[in-house]
Protein backbone atom coordinates (compact mmCIF):
# COMPACT_ATOMS: atom_id res chain seq x y z
CA UNK A 1 0.00 0.00 0.00
CA UNK A 2 1.41 3.36 -0.98
CA UNK A 3 1.30 6.39 1.30
CA UNK A 4 1.55 9.69 -0.58
CA UNK A 5 3.11 12.41 1.54
CA UNK A 6 2.81 15.35 -0.81
CA UNK A 7 2.24 16.40 -4.40
CA UNK A 8 4.41 18.96 -6.17
CA UNK A 9 3.51 20.68 -9.42
CA UNK A 10 6.52 21.80 -11.42
CA UNK A 11 7.27 22.98 -14.94
CA UNK A 12 9.87 20.86 -16.74
CA UNK A 13 10.87 21.81 -20.27
CA UNK A 14 7.62 23.68 -20.80
CA UNK A 15 5.42 20.80 -19.61
CA UNK A 16 3.37 20.68 -16.44
CA UNK A 17 4.05 17.50 -14.52
CA UNK A 18 3.01 16.28 -11.12
CA UNK A 19 5.49 14.62 -8.79
CA UNK A 20 4.09 12.26 -6.16
CA UNK A 21 6.67 11.91 -3.40
CA UNK A 22 6.15 8.96 -1.08
CA UNK A 23 8.27 6.79 1.10
CA UNK A 24 8.63 4.07 -1.51
CA UNK A 25 8.86 5.58 -5.00
CA UNK A 26 8.78 8.66 -7.17
CA UNK A 27 6.15 8.82 -9.91
CA UNK A 28 6.22 11.38 -12.71
CA UNK A 29 2.76 11.89 -14.20
CA UNK A 30 1.99 14.31 -17.00
CA UNK A 31 -0.99 16.48 -16.07
CA UNK A 32 -3.58 18.01 -18.36
CA UNK A 33 -4.09 21.69 -17.56
CA UNK A 34 -7.35 21.69 -19.57
CA UNK A 35 -8.87 18.80 -17.64
CA UNK A 36 -12.50 19.47 -16.66
CA UNK A 37 -13.94 18.07 -13.42
CA UNK A 38 -17.73 17.88 -13.30
CA UNK A 39 -19.33 16.89 -10.01
CA UNK A 40 -22.22 19.29 -9.38
CA UNK A 41 -25.49 17.40 -9.85
CA UNK A 42 -26.97 19.92 -12.27
CA UNK A 43 -23.87 19.96 -14.46
CA UNK A 44 -23.55 16.18 -14.38
CA UNK A 45 -27.11 15.86 -15.65
CA UNK A 46 -26.39 18.42 -18.35
CA UNK A 47 -23.38 16.41 -19.54
CA UNK A 48 -25.41 13.19 -19.59
CA UNK A 49 -28.25 14.88 -21.48
CA UNK A 50 -25.78 16.12 -24.09
CA UNK A 51 -24.91 12.47 -24.78
CA UNK A 52 -28.51 11.24 -24.70
CA UNK A 53 -31.44 13.11 -23.19
CA UNK A 54 -32.64 9.90 -21.51
CA UNK A 55 -29.46 9.35 -19.49
CA UNK A 56 -29.55 10.09 -15.76
CA UNK A 57 -27.37 9.44 -12.73
CA UNK A 58 -30.09 7.13 -11.42
CA UNK A 59 -29.80 5.03 -14.57
CA UNK A 60 -26.11 4.41 -13.89
CA UNK A 61 -26.91 3.63 -10.25
CA UNK A 62 -29.44 1.03 -11.41
CA UNK A 63 -26.94 -0.49 -13.84
CA UNK A 64 -24.24 -0.72 -11.18
CA UNK A 65 -26.61 -2.04 -8.52
CA UNK A 66 -27.87 -4.77 -10.83
CA UNK A 67 -24.31 -5.72 -11.79
CA UNK A 68 -23.19 -5.85 -8.17
CA UNK A 69 -26.17 -7.97 -7.22
CA UNK A 70 -25.38 -10.43 -10.00
CA UNK A 71 -21.63 -10.52 -9.32
CA UNK A 72 -22.22 -11.06 -5.61
CA UNK A 73 -23.45 -14.56 -6.48
CA UNK A 74 -19.80 -15.48 -7.07
CA UNK A 75 -18.85 -14.82 -3.46
CA UNK A 76 -19.86 -18.29 -2.35
CA UNK A 77 -17.63 -20.70 -0.47
CA UNK A 78 -16.49 -22.63 -3.54
CA UNK A 79 -15.72 -19.78 -5.91
CA UNK A 80 -12.20 -18.49 -6.50
CA UNK A 81 -11.39 -15.29 -4.60
CA UNK A 82 -10.88 -13.51 -7.91
CA UNK A 83 -14.30 -14.53 -9.28
CA UNK A 84 -16.12 -11.39 -8.13
CA UNK A 85 -13.62 -8.87 -9.56
CA UNK A 86 -13.36 -10.87 -12.79
CA UNK A 87 -17.10 -11.23 -13.26
CA UNK A 88 -18.19 -7.71 -12.24
CA UNK A 89 -17.04 -5.88 -15.43
CA UNK A 90 -18.93 -8.41 -17.56
CA UNK A 91 -22.03 -7.83 -15.43
CA UNK A 92 -21.63 -4.08 -15.91
CA UNK A 93 -21.52 -4.48 -19.70
CA UNK A 94 -24.52 -6.79 -19.63
CA UNK A 95 -26.72 -4.50 -17.56
CA UNK A 96 -25.64 -1.32 -19.34
CA UNK A 97 -26.56 -2.85 -22.68
CA UNK A 98 -29.84 -4.22 -21.32
CA UNK A 99 -30.78 -0.64 -20.42
CA UNK A 100 -29.42 1.23 -23.44
CA UNK A 101 -30.03 -1.07 -26.42
CA UNK A 102 -33.85 -0.80 -26.01
CA UNK A 103 -33.28 2.98 -26.29
CA UNK A 104 -31.67 2.58 -29.72
CA UNK A 105 -28.05 2.16 -28.67
CA UNK A 106 -26.01 -0.60 -30.30
CA UNK A 107 -23.13 -2.86 -29.33
CA UNK A 108 -19.80 -3.42 -31.05
CA UNK A 109 -17.20 -5.91 -29.80
CA UNK A 110 -13.58 -6.34 -30.80
CA UNK A 111 -10.77 -8.69 -29.85
CA UNK A 112 -9.27 -8.39 -26.41
CA UNK A 113 -12.68 -7.80 -24.81
CA UNK A 114 -12.96 -4.30 -26.27
CA UNK A 115 -16.73 -3.94 -25.86
CA UNK A 116 -18.40 -0.67 -26.84
CA UNK A 117 -21.99 0.46 -26.43
CA UNK A 118 -22.72 3.15 -29.04
CA UNK A 119 -25.33 5.91 -29.03
CA UNK A 120 -28.04 6.06 -31.72
CA UNK A 121 -26.39 9.07 -33.39
CA UNK A 122 -22.96 7.34 -33.33
CA UNK A 123 -21.44 10.40 -31.65
CA UNK A 124 -20.74 8.71 -28.31
CA UNK A 125 -19.56 5.29 -27.16
CA UNK A 126 -19.25 3.83 -23.66
CA UNK A 127 -16.44 1.51 -22.70
CA UNK A 128 -16.51 -0.14 -19.26
CA UNK A 129 -13.50 -1.12 -17.18
CA UNK A 130 -12.44 -1.54 -13.58
CA UNK A 131 -10.56 1.50 -12.33
CA UNK A 132 -7.92 2.18 -9.71
CA UNK A 133 -8.55 3.54 -6.21
CA UNK A 134 -8.47 7.17 -7.44
CA UNK A 135 -11.79 6.76 -9.27
CA UNK A 136 -14.24 9.40 -8.06
CA UNK A 137 -11.61 11.64 -6.44
CA UNK A 138 -11.01 14.99 -8.08
CA UNK A 139 -7.34 15.21 -7.15
CA UNK A 140 -6.60 11.57 -7.94
CA UNK A 141 -5.17 10.15 -11.14
CA UNK A 142 -7.37 7.17 -11.98
CA UNK A 143 -6.58 4.64 -14.67
CA UNK A 144 -7.74 1.24 -15.86
CA UNK A 145 -6.64 -1.32 -13.27
CA UNK A 146 -5.64 -4.07 -15.68
CA UNK A 147 -2.89 -3.55 -18.22
CA UNK A 148 -4.40 -4.48 -21.57
CA UNK A 149 -1.22 -4.41 -23.66
CA UNK A 150 -0.11 -2.13 -26.48
CA UNK A 151 -3.11 -3.13 -28.62
CA UNK A 152 -5.37 -1.39 -26.09
CA UNK A 153 -4.09 2.04 -27.12
CA UNK A 154 -4.48 1.39 -30.85
CA UNK A 155 -7.93 -0.19 -30.65
CA UNK A 156 -9.21 2.58 -28.43
CA UNK A 157 -8.29 5.16 -31.03
CA UNK A 158 -8.94 3.22 -34.25
CA UNK A 159 -11.93 0.93 -33.70
CA UNK A 160 -14.62 3.58 -33.97
CA UNK A 161 -15.43 6.37 -36.40
CA UNK A 162 -13.54 9.65 -36.06
CA UNK A 163 -16.74 11.43 -35.03
CA UNK A 164 -17.40 9.01 -32.18
CA UNK A 165 -16.28 10.23 -28.76
CA UNK A 166 -15.33 7.47 -26.33
CA UNK A 167 -16.39 7.75 -22.69
CA UNK A 168 -14.83 5.33 -20.22
CA UNK A 169 -17.17 4.17 -17.47
CA UNK A 170 -14.70 3.60 -14.63
CA UNK A 171 -15.78 1.97 -11.39
CA UNK A 172 -13.97 0.98 -8.22
CA UNK A 173 -15.24 -1.19 -5.36
CA UNK A 174 -13.87 0.26 -2.13
CA UNK A 175 -14.63 -2.42 0.45
CA UNK A 176 -12.95 -0.42 3.21
CA UNK A 177 -15.47 2.41 2.68
CA UNK A 178 -18.30 0.08 1.64
CA UNK A 179 -18.94 1.99 -1.56
CA UNK A 180 -18.67 1.69 -5.31
CA UNK A 181 -17.39 4.88 -6.94
CA UNK A 182 -18.07 5.68 -10.58
CA UNK A 183 -17.19 8.22 -13.21
CA UNK A 184 -17.78 8.69 -16.92
CA UNK A 185 -14.62 10.20 -18.38
CA UNK A 186 -12.92 10.99 -21.67
CA UNK A 187 -9.33 9.70 -21.97
CA UNK A 188 -6.63 11.73 -23.71
CA UNK A 189 -3.28 9.93 -23.25
CA UNK A 190 -2.49 6.20 -23.42
CA UNK A 191 0.78 4.50 -22.55
CA UNK A 192 1.61 0.80 -22.42
CA UNK A 193 -1.96 -0.32 -22.15
CA UNK A 194 -3.03 2.21 -19.55
CA UNK A 195 -4.88 5.52 -19.59
CA UNK A 196 -2.52 8.20 -18.30
CA UNK A 197 -4.50 11.41 -18.69
CA UNK A 198 -8.07 12.66 -19.19
CA UNK A 199 -9.81 15.52 -21.00
CA UNK A 200 -12.98 15.43 -18.91
CA UNK A 201 -14.13 13.55 -15.82
CA UNK A 202 -17.83 13.35 -14.96
CA UNK A 203 -18.36 12.14 -11.40
CA UNK A 204 -21.41 9.94 -10.81
CA UNK A 205 -22.94 9.33 -7.37
CA UNK A 206 -21.39 6.44 -5.45
CA UNK A 207 -23.53 3.63 -4.09
CA UNK A 208 -23.24 1.75 -0.82
CA UNK A 209 -22.15 -1.85 -1.03
CA UNK A 210 -24.16 -2.63 2.10
CA UNK A 211 -27.47 -1.62 0.56
CA UNK A 212 -27.23 -3.64 -2.67
CA UNK A 213 -28.80 -6.88 -1.50
CA UNK A 214 -31.57 -5.28 0.58
CA UNK A 215 -32.53 -2.83 -2.18
CA UNK A 216 -32.74 -5.54 -4.78
CA UNK A 217 -34.66 -7.95 -2.58
CA UNK A 218 -37.21 -5.19 -1.95
CA UNK A 219 -37.51 -4.53 -5.70
CA UNK A 220 -38.01 -8.16 -6.70
CA UNK A 221 -41.61 -9.09 -7.55
CA UNK A 222 -43.37 -10.69 -4.65
CA UNK A 223 -44.07 -14.40 -5.07
CA UNK A 224 -47.62 -15.33 -5.96
CA UNK A 225 -49.41 -16.94 -3.06
CA UNK A 226 -50.94 -20.29 -3.89
CA UNK A 227 -54.59 -20.58 -3.02
CA UNK A 228 -55.86 -23.49 -1.02
CA UNK A 229 -57.83 -25.64 -3.39
CA UNK A 230 -59.97 -28.41 -2.05
CA UNK A 231 -59.68 -31.58 -4.09
CA UNK A 232 -62.60 -34.01 -3.88
CA UNK A 233 -62.12 -37.63 -4.74
CA UNK A 234 -64.61 -39.01 -7.19
CA UNK A 235 -66.61 -41.95 -5.88
C-alpha atoms as a PDB file:
ATOM      1  CA  UNK A   1       0.000   0.000   0.000  1.00  0.00           C
ATOM      2  CA  UNK A   2       1.414   3.359  -0.977  1.00  0.00           C
ATOM      3  CA  UNK A   3       1.301   6.391   1.298  1.00  0.00           C
ATOM      4  CA  UNK A   4       1.547   9.692  -0.585  1.00  0.00           C
ATOM      5  CA  UNK A   5       3.107  12.406   1.541  1.00  0.00           C
ATOM      6  CA  UNK A   6       2.813  15.350  -0.812  1.00  0.00           C
ATOM      7  CA  UNK A   7       2.235  16.396  -4.403  1.00  0.00           C
ATOM      8  CA  UNK A   8       4.411  18.961  -6.165  1.00  0.00           C
ATOM      9  CA  UNK A   9       3.506  20.680  -9.422  1.00  0.00           C
ATOM     10  CA  UNK A  10       6.515  21.801 -11.424  1.00  0.00           C
ATOM     11  CA  UNK A  11       7.269  22.980 -14.935  1.00  0.00           C
ATOM     12  CA  UNK A  12       9.873  20.861 -16.738  1.00  0.00           C
ATOM     13  CA  UNK A  13      10.871  21.814 -20.275  1.00  0.00           C
ATOM     14  CA  UNK A  14       7.616  23.677 -20.797  1.00  0.00           C
ATOM     15  CA  UNK A  15       5.420  20.799 -19.612  1.00  0.00           C
ATOM     16  CA  UNK A  16       3.366  20.684 -16.437  1.00  0.00           C
ATOM     17  CA  UNK A  17       4.054  17.499 -14.520  1.00  0.00           C
ATOM     18  CA  UNK A  18       3.005  16.278 -11.124  1.00  0.00           C
ATOM     19  CA  UNK A  19       5.487  14.619  -8.794  1.00  0.00           C
ATOM     20  CA  UNK A  20       4.094  12.261  -6.163  1.00  0.00           C
ATOM     21  CA  UNK A  21       6.665  11.912  -3.405  1.00  0.00           C
ATOM     22  CA  UNK A  22       6.148   8.963  -1.077  1.00  0.00           C
ATOM     23  CA  UNK A  23       8.269   6.790   1.105  1.00  0.00           C
ATOM     24  CA  UNK A  24       8.630   4.073  -1.511  1.00  0.00           C
ATOM     25  CA  UNK A  25       8.856   5.577  -4.996  1.00  0.00           C
ATOM     26  CA  UNK A  26       8.778   8.660  -7.165  1.00  0.00           C
ATOM     27  CA  UNK A  27       6.150   8.820  -9.907  1.00  0.00           C
ATOM     28  CA  UNK A  28       6.216  11.382 -12.713  1.00  0.00           C
ATOM     29  CA  UNK A  29       2.755  11.890 -14.201  1.00  0.00           C
ATOM     30  CA  UNK A  30       1.995  14.312 -17.004  1.00  0.00           C
ATOM     31  CA  UNK A  31      -0.989  16.476 -16.071  1.00  0.00           C
ATOM     32  CA  UNK A  32      -3.582  18.015 -18.357  1.00  0.00           C
ATOM     33  CA  UNK A  33      -4.089  21.695 -17.560  1.00  0.00           C
ATOM     34  CA  UNK A  34      -7.345  21.689 -19.573  1.00  0.00           C
ATOM     35  CA  UNK A  35      -8.870  18.804 -17.638  1.00  0.00           C
ATOM     36  CA  UNK A  36     -12.498  19.466 -16.659  1.00  0.00           C
ATOM     37  CA  UNK A  37     -13.940  18.071 -13.418  1.00  0.00           C
ATOM     38  CA  UNK A  38     -17.732  17.880 -13.296  1.00  0.00           C
ATOM     39  CA  UNK A  39     -19.329  16.888 -10.009  1.00  0.00           C
ATOM     40  CA  UNK A  40     -22.219  19.286  -9.382  1.00  0.00           C
ATOM     41  CA  UNK A  41     -25.494  17.401  -9.847  1.00  0.00           C
ATOM     42  CA  UNK A  42     -26.973  19.922 -12.274  1.00  0.00           C
ATOM     43  CA  UNK A  43     -23.875  19.961 -14.459  1.00  0.00           C
ATOM     44  CA  UNK A  44     -23.549  16.178 -14.381  1.00  0.00           C
ATOM     45  CA  UNK A  45     -27.108  15.856 -15.648  1.00  0.00           C
ATOM     46  CA  UNK A  46     -26.393  18.417 -18.350  1.00  0.00           C
ATOM     47  CA  UNK A  47     -23.384  16.409 -19.537  1.00  0.00           C
ATOM     48  CA  UNK A  48     -25.407  13.189 -19.589  1.00  0.00           C
ATOM     49  CA  UNK A  49     -28.253  14.881 -21.483  1.00  0.00           C
ATOM     50  CA  UNK A  50     -25.776  16.122 -24.090  1.00  0.00           C
ATOM     51  CA  UNK A  51     -24.910  12.473 -24.780  1.00  0.00           C
ATOM     52  CA  UNK A  52     -28.506  11.241 -24.701  1.00  0.00           C
ATOM     53  CA  UNK A  53     -31.442  13.109 -23.187  1.00  0.00           C
ATOM     54  CA  UNK A  54     -32.637   9.896 -21.507  1.00  0.00           C
ATOM     55  CA  UNK A  55     -29.460   9.349 -19.487  1.00  0.00           C
ATOM     56  CA  UNK A  56     -29.552  10.093 -15.761  1.00  0.00           C
ATOM     57  CA  UNK A  57     -27.366   9.437 -12.734  1.00  0.00           C
ATOM     58  CA  UNK A  58     -30.088   7.131 -11.416  1.00  0.00           C
ATOM     59  CA  UNK A  59     -29.800   5.029 -14.571  1.00  0.00           C
ATOM     60  CA  UNK A  60     -26.110   4.407 -13.888  1.00  0.00           C
ATOM     61  CA  UNK A  61     -26.906   3.626 -10.253  1.00  0.00           C
ATOM     62  CA  UNK A  62     -29.444   1.030 -11.410  1.00  0.00           C
ATOM     63  CA  UNK A  63     -26.937  -0.485 -13.837  1.00  0.00           C
ATOM     64  CA  UNK A  64     -24.243  -0.724 -11.176  1.00  0.00           C
ATOM     65  CA  UNK A  65     -26.612  -2.041  -8.518  1.00  0.00           C
ATOM     66  CA  UNK A  66     -27.865  -4.772 -10.832  1.00  0.00           C
ATOM     67  CA  UNK A  67     -24.306  -5.718 -11.795  1.00  0.00           C
ATOM     68  CA  UNK A  68     -23.188  -5.853  -8.165  1.00  0.00           C
ATOM     69  CA  UNK A  69     -26.173  -7.972  -7.220  1.00  0.00           C
ATOM     70  CA  UNK A  70     -25.381 -10.426 -10.005  1.00  0.00           C
ATOM     71  CA  UNK A  71     -21.634 -10.520  -9.321  1.00  0.00           C
ATOM     72  CA  UNK A  72     -22.222 -11.063  -5.608  1.00  0.00           C
ATOM     73  CA  UNK A  73     -23.448 -14.559  -6.479  1.00  0.00           C
ATOM     74  CA  UNK A  74     -19.796 -15.475  -7.071  1.00  0.00           C
ATOM     75  CA  UNK A  75     -18.849 -14.819  -3.455  1.00  0.00           C
ATOM     76  CA  UNK A  76     -19.858 -18.291  -2.348  1.00  0.00           C
ATOM     77  CA  UNK A  77     -17.627 -20.698  -0.474  1.00  0.00           C
ATOM     78  CA  UNK A  78     -16.491 -22.633  -3.541  1.00  0.00           C
ATOM     79  CA  UNK A  79     -15.720 -19.776  -5.910  1.00  0.00           C
ATOM     80  CA  UNK A  80     -12.204 -18.492  -6.497  1.00  0.00           C
ATOM     81  CA  UNK A  81     -11.387 -15.293  -4.605  1.00  0.00           C
ATOM     82  CA  UNK A  82     -10.881 -13.514  -7.915  1.00  0.00           C
ATOM     83  CA  UNK A  83     -14.297 -14.528  -9.278  1.00  0.00           C
ATOM     84  CA  UNK A  84     -16.117 -11.388  -8.129  1.00  0.00           C
ATOM     85  CA  UNK A  85     -13.620  -8.869  -9.561  1.00  0.00           C
ATOM     86  CA  UNK A  86     -13.357 -10.869 -12.791  1.00  0.00           C
ATOM     87  CA  UNK A  87     -17.102 -11.229 -13.260  1.00  0.00           C
ATOM     88  CA  UNK A  88     -18.194  -7.715 -12.239  1.00  0.00           C
ATOM     89  CA  UNK A  89     -17.038  -5.880 -15.430  1.00  0.00           C
ATOM     90  CA  UNK A  90     -18.931  -8.411 -17.564  1.00  0.00           C
ATOM     91  CA  UNK A  91     -22.028  -7.831 -15.433  1.00  0.00           C
ATOM     92  CA  UNK A  92     -21.635  -4.079 -15.914  1.00  0.00           C
ATOM     93  CA  UNK A  93     -21.519  -4.480 -19.697  1.00  0.00           C
ATOM     94  CA  UNK A  94     -24.517  -6.789 -19.629  1.00  0.00           C
ATOM     95  CA  UNK A  95     -26.721  -4.500 -17.563  1.00  0.00           C
ATOM     96  CA  UNK A  96     -25.644  -1.320 -19.338  1.00  0.00           C
ATOM     97  CA  UNK A  97     -26.562  -2.849 -22.678  1.00  0.00           C
ATOM     98  CA  UNK A  98     -29.835  -4.221 -21.320  1.00  0.00           C
ATOM     99  CA  UNK A  99     -30.784  -0.636 -20.416  1.00  0.00           C
ATOM    100  CA  UNK A 100     -29.423   1.225 -23.442  1.00  0.00           C
ATOM    101  CA  UNK A 101     -30.031  -1.066 -26.417  1.00  0.00           C
ATOM    102  CA  UNK A 102     -33.846  -0.802 -26.005  1.00  0.00           C
ATOM    103  CA  UNK A 103     -33.283   2.980 -26.292  1.00  0.00           C
ATOM    104  CA  UNK A 104     -31.673   2.584 -29.717  1.00  0.00           C
ATOM    105  CA  UNK A 105     -28.054   2.160 -28.667  1.00  0.00           C
ATOM    106  CA  UNK A 106     -26.008  -0.602 -30.303  1.00  0.00           C
ATOM    107  CA  UNK A 107     -23.127  -2.862 -29.325  1.00  0.00           C
ATOM    108  CA  UNK A 108     -19.804  -3.419 -31.046  1.00  0.00           C
ATOM    109  CA  UNK A 109     -17.201  -5.906 -29.799  1.00  0.00           C
ATOM    110  CA  UNK A 110     -13.575  -6.338 -30.797  1.00  0.00           C
ATOM    111  CA  UNK A 111     -10.772  -8.687 -29.848  1.00  0.00           C
ATOM    112  CA  UNK A 112      -9.274  -8.389 -26.410  1.00  0.00           C
ATOM    113  CA  UNK A 113     -12.682  -7.795 -24.805  1.00  0.00           C
ATOM    114  CA  UNK A 114     -12.965  -4.303 -26.267  1.00  0.00           C
ATOM    115  CA  UNK A 115     -16.730  -3.943 -25.859  1.00  0.00           C
ATOM    116  CA  UNK A 116     -18.401  -0.669 -26.844  1.00  0.00           C
ATOM    117  CA  UNK A 117     -21.995   0.462 -26.434  1.00  0.00           C
ATOM    118  CA  UNK A 118     -22.716   3.150 -29.037  1.00  0.00           C
ATOM    119  CA  UNK A 119     -25.332   5.912 -29.026  1.00  0.00           C
ATOM    120  CA  UNK A 120     -28.037   6.063 -31.719  1.00  0.00           C
ATOM    121  CA  UNK A 121     -26.394   9.075 -33.389  1.00  0.00           C
ATOM    122  CA  UNK A 122     -22.964   7.345 -33.331  1.00  0.00           C
ATOM    123  CA  UNK A 123     -21.445  10.398 -31.649  1.00  0.00           C
ATOM    124  CA  UNK A 124     -20.738   8.712 -28.309  1.00  0.00           C
ATOM    125  CA  UNK A 125     -19.556   5.295 -27.161  1.00  0.00           C
ATOM    126  CA  UNK A 126     -19.248   3.831 -23.661  1.00  0.00           C
ATOM    127  CA  UNK A 127     -16.438   1.510 -22.698  1.00  0.00           C
ATOM    128  CA  UNK A 128     -16.515  -0.138 -19.258  1.00  0.00           C
ATOM    129  CA  UNK A 129     -13.504  -1.119 -17.176  1.00  0.00           C
ATOM    130  CA  UNK A 130     -12.436  -1.537 -13.583  1.00  0.00           C
ATOM    131  CA  UNK A 131     -10.560   1.499 -12.328  1.00  0.00           C
ATOM    132  CA  UNK A 132      -7.922   2.178  -9.710  1.00  0.00           C
ATOM    133  CA  UNK A 133      -8.554   3.539  -6.206  1.00  0.00           C
ATOM    134  CA  UNK A 134      -8.470   7.175  -7.439  1.00  0.00           C
ATOM    135  CA  UNK A 135     -11.793   6.764  -9.274  1.00  0.00           C
ATOM    136  CA  UNK A 136     -14.238   9.404  -8.056  1.00  0.00           C
ATOM    137  CA  UNK A 137     -11.610  11.636  -6.441  1.00  0.00           C
ATOM    138  CA  UNK A 138     -11.011  14.994  -8.085  1.00  0.00           C
ATOM    139  CA  UNK A 139      -7.335  15.215  -7.153  1.00  0.00           C
ATOM    140  CA  UNK A 140      -6.599  11.574  -7.940  1.00  0.00           C
ATOM    141  CA  UNK A 141      -5.169  10.153 -11.140  1.00  0.00           C
ATOM    142  CA  UNK A 142      -7.373   7.169 -11.982  1.00  0.00           C
ATOM    143  CA  UNK A 143      -6.583   4.638 -14.669  1.00  0.00           C
ATOM    144  CA  UNK A 144      -7.741   1.240 -15.857  1.00  0.00           C
ATOM    145  CA  UNK A 145      -6.644  -1.320 -13.271  1.00  0.00           C
ATOM    146  CA  UNK A 146      -5.643  -4.075 -15.683  1.00  0.00           C
ATOM    147  CA  UNK A 147      -2.891  -3.547 -18.220  1.00  0.00           C
ATOM    148  CA  UNK A 148      -4.401  -4.481 -21.566  1.00  0.00           C
ATOM    149  CA  UNK A 149      -1.222  -4.415 -23.659  1.00  0.00           C
ATOM    150  CA  UNK A 150      -0.113  -2.133 -26.484  1.00  0.00           C
ATOM    151  CA  UNK A 151      -3.110  -3.129 -28.620  1.00  0.00           C
ATOM    152  CA  UNK A 152      -5.371  -1.395 -26.089  1.00  0.00           C
ATOM    153  CA  UNK A 153      -4.092   2.044 -27.124  1.00  0.00           C
ATOM    154  CA  UNK A 154      -4.481   1.388 -30.850  1.00  0.00           C
ATOM    155  CA  UNK A 155      -7.934  -0.188 -30.648  1.00  0.00           C
ATOM    156  CA  UNK A 156      -9.213   2.583 -28.430  1.00  0.00           C
ATOM    157  CA  UNK A 157      -8.293   5.159 -31.033  1.00  0.00           C
ATOM    158  CA  UNK A 158      -8.943   3.223 -34.250  1.00  0.00           C
ATOM    159  CA  UNK A 159     -11.927   0.930 -33.695  1.00  0.00           C
ATOM    160  CA  UNK A 160     -14.616   3.584 -33.975  1.00  0.00           C
ATOM    161  CA  UNK A 161     -15.429   6.369 -36.401  1.00  0.00           C
ATOM    162  CA  UNK A 162     -13.545   9.645 -36.057  1.00  0.00           C
ATOM    163  CA  UNK A 163     -16.744  11.431 -35.033  1.00  0.00           C
ATOM    164  CA  UNK A 164     -17.396   9.006 -32.181  1.00  0.00           C
ATOM    165  CA  UNK A 165     -16.275  10.233 -28.756  1.00  0.00           C
ATOM    166  CA  UNK A 166     -15.328   7.467 -26.328  1.00  0.00           C
ATOM    167  CA  UNK A 167     -16.390   7.749 -22.688  1.00  0.00           C
ATOM    168  CA  UNK A 168     -14.827   5.329 -20.221  1.00  0.00           C
ATOM    169  CA  UNK A 169     -17.171   4.174 -17.470  1.00  0.00           C
ATOM    170  CA  UNK A 170     -14.698   3.602 -14.634  1.00  0.00           C
ATOM    171  CA  UNK A 171     -15.776   1.970 -11.391  1.00  0.00           C
ATOM    172  CA  UNK A 172     -13.969   0.976  -8.221  1.00  0.00           C
ATOM    173  CA  UNK A 173     -15.238  -1.188  -5.362  1.00  0.00           C
ATOM    174  CA  UNK A 174     -13.867   0.263  -2.134  1.00  0.00           C
ATOM    175  CA  UNK A 175     -14.632  -2.415   0.447  1.00  0.00           C
ATOM    176  CA  UNK A 176     -12.950  -0.416   3.214  1.00  0.00           C
ATOM    177  CA  UNK A 177     -15.474   2.413   2.685  1.00  0.00           C
ATOM    178  CA  UNK A 178     -18.297   0.075   1.645  1.00  0.00           C
ATOM    179  CA  UNK A 179     -18.944   1.987  -1.558  1.00  0.00           C
ATOM    180  CA  UNK A 180     -18.673   1.688  -5.307  1.00  0.00           C
ATOM    181  CA  UNK A 181     -17.391   4.877  -6.935  1.00  0.00           C
ATOM    182  CA  UNK A 182     -18.073   5.683 -10.578  1.00  0.00           C
ATOM    183  CA  UNK A 183     -17.189   8.221 -13.210  1.00  0.00           C
ATOM    184  CA  UNK A 184     -17.780   8.686 -16.924  1.00  0.00           C
ATOM    185  CA  UNK A 185     -14.623  10.196 -18.379  1.00  0.00           C
ATOM    186  CA  UNK A 186     -12.923  10.993 -21.674  1.00  0.00           C
ATOM    187  CA  UNK A 187      -9.327   9.700 -21.970  1.00  0.00           C
ATOM    188  CA  UNK A 188      -6.627  11.731 -23.707  1.00  0.00           C
ATOM    189  CA  UNK A 189      -3.282   9.933 -23.251  1.00  0.00           C
ATOM    190  CA  UNK A 190      -2.495   6.201 -23.422  1.00  0.00           C
ATOM    191  CA  UNK A 191       0.779   4.503 -22.547  1.00  0.00           C
ATOM    192  CA  UNK A 192       1.610   0.802 -22.417  1.00  0.00           C
ATOM    193  CA  UNK A 193      -1.960  -0.319 -22.153  1.00  0.00           C
ATOM    194  CA  UNK A 194      -3.026   2.210 -19.548  1.00  0.00           C
ATOM    195  CA  UNK A 195      -4.879   5.515 -19.587  1.00  0.00           C
ATOM    196  CA  UNK A 196      -2.524   8.198 -18.298  1.00  0.00           C
ATOM    197  CA  UNK A 197      -4.501  11.409 -18.694  1.00  0.00           C
ATOM    198  CA  UNK A 198      -8.068  12.663 -19.195  1.00  0.00           C
ATOM    199  CA  UNK A 199      -9.809  15.516 -21.002  1.00  0.00           C
ATOM    200  CA  UNK A 200     -12.979  15.427 -18.915  1.00  0.00           C
ATOM    201  CA  UNK A 201     -14.132  13.552 -15.817  1.00  0.00           C
ATOM    202  CA  UNK A 202     -17.832  13.351 -14.955  1.00  0.00           C
ATOM    203  CA  UNK A 203     -18.364  12.138 -11.396  1.00  0.00           C
ATOM    204  CA  UNK A 204     -21.409   9.942 -10.814  1.00  0.00           C
ATOM    205  CA  UNK A 205     -22.942   9.327  -7.371  1.00  0.00           C
ATOM    206  CA  UNK A 206     -21.394   6.444  -5.446  1.00  0.00           C
ATOM    207  CA  UNK A 207     -23.532   3.625  -4.090  1.00  0.00           C
ATOM    208  CA  UNK A 208     -23.242   1.753  -0.816  1.00  0.00           C
ATOM    209  CA  UNK A 209     -22.147  -1.853  -1.032  1.00  0.00           C
ATOM    210  CA  UNK A 210     -24.162  -2.627   2.105  1.00  0.00           C
ATOM    211  CA  UNK A 211     -27.472  -1.623   0.557  1.00  0.00           C
ATOM    212  CA  UNK A 212     -27.230  -3.640  -2.666  1.00  0.00           C
ATOM    213  CA  UNK A 213     -28.802  -6.877  -1.496  1.00  0.00           C
ATOM    214  CA  UNK A 214     -31.566  -5.276   0.584  1.00  0.00           C
ATOM    215  CA  UNK A 215     -32.526  -2.834  -2.177  1.00  0.00           C
ATOM    216  CA  UNK A 216     -32.740  -5.543  -4.778  1.00  0.00           C
ATOM    217  CA  UNK A 217     -34.659  -7.953  -2.582  1.00  0.00           C
ATOM    218  CA  UNK A 218     -37.211  -5.193  -1.951  1.00  0.00           C
ATOM    219  CA  UNK A 219     -37.510  -4.527  -5.704  1.00  0.00           C
ATOM    220  CA  UNK A 220     -38.008  -8.160  -6.700  1.00  0.00           C
ATOM    221  CA  UNK A 221     -41.606  -9.088  -7.553  1.00  0.00           C
ATOM    222  CA  UNK A 222     -43.365 -10.691  -4.646  1.00  0.00           C
ATOM    223  CA  UNK A 223     -44.074 -14.395  -5.074  1.00  0.00           C
ATOM    224  CA  UNK A 224     -47.619 -15.330  -5.963  1.00  0.00           C
ATOM    225  CA  UNK A 225     -49.414 -16.938  -3.063  1.00  0.00           C
ATOM    226  CA  UNK A 226     -50.940 -20.286  -3.893  1.00  0.00           C
ATOM    227  CA  UNK A 227     -54.592 -20.581  -3.019  1.00  0.00           C
ATOM    228  CA  UNK A 228     -55.858 -23.491  -1.016  1.00  0.00           C
ATOM    229  CA  UNK A 229     -57.826 -25.642  -3.385  1.00  0.00           C
ATOM    230  CA  UNK A 230     -59.969 -28.406  -2.046  1.00  0.00           C
ATOM    231  CA  UNK A 231     -59.678 -31.584  -4.088  1.00  0.00           C
ATOM    232  CA  UNK A 232     -62.602 -34.010  -3.881  1.00  0.00           C
ATOM    233  CA  UNK A 233     -62.119 -37.629  -4.739  1.00  0.00           C
ATOM    234  CA  UNK A 234     -64.611 -39.011  -7.189  1.00  0.00           C
ATOM    235  CA  UNK A 235     -66.611 -41.946  -5.883  1.00  0.00           C
END
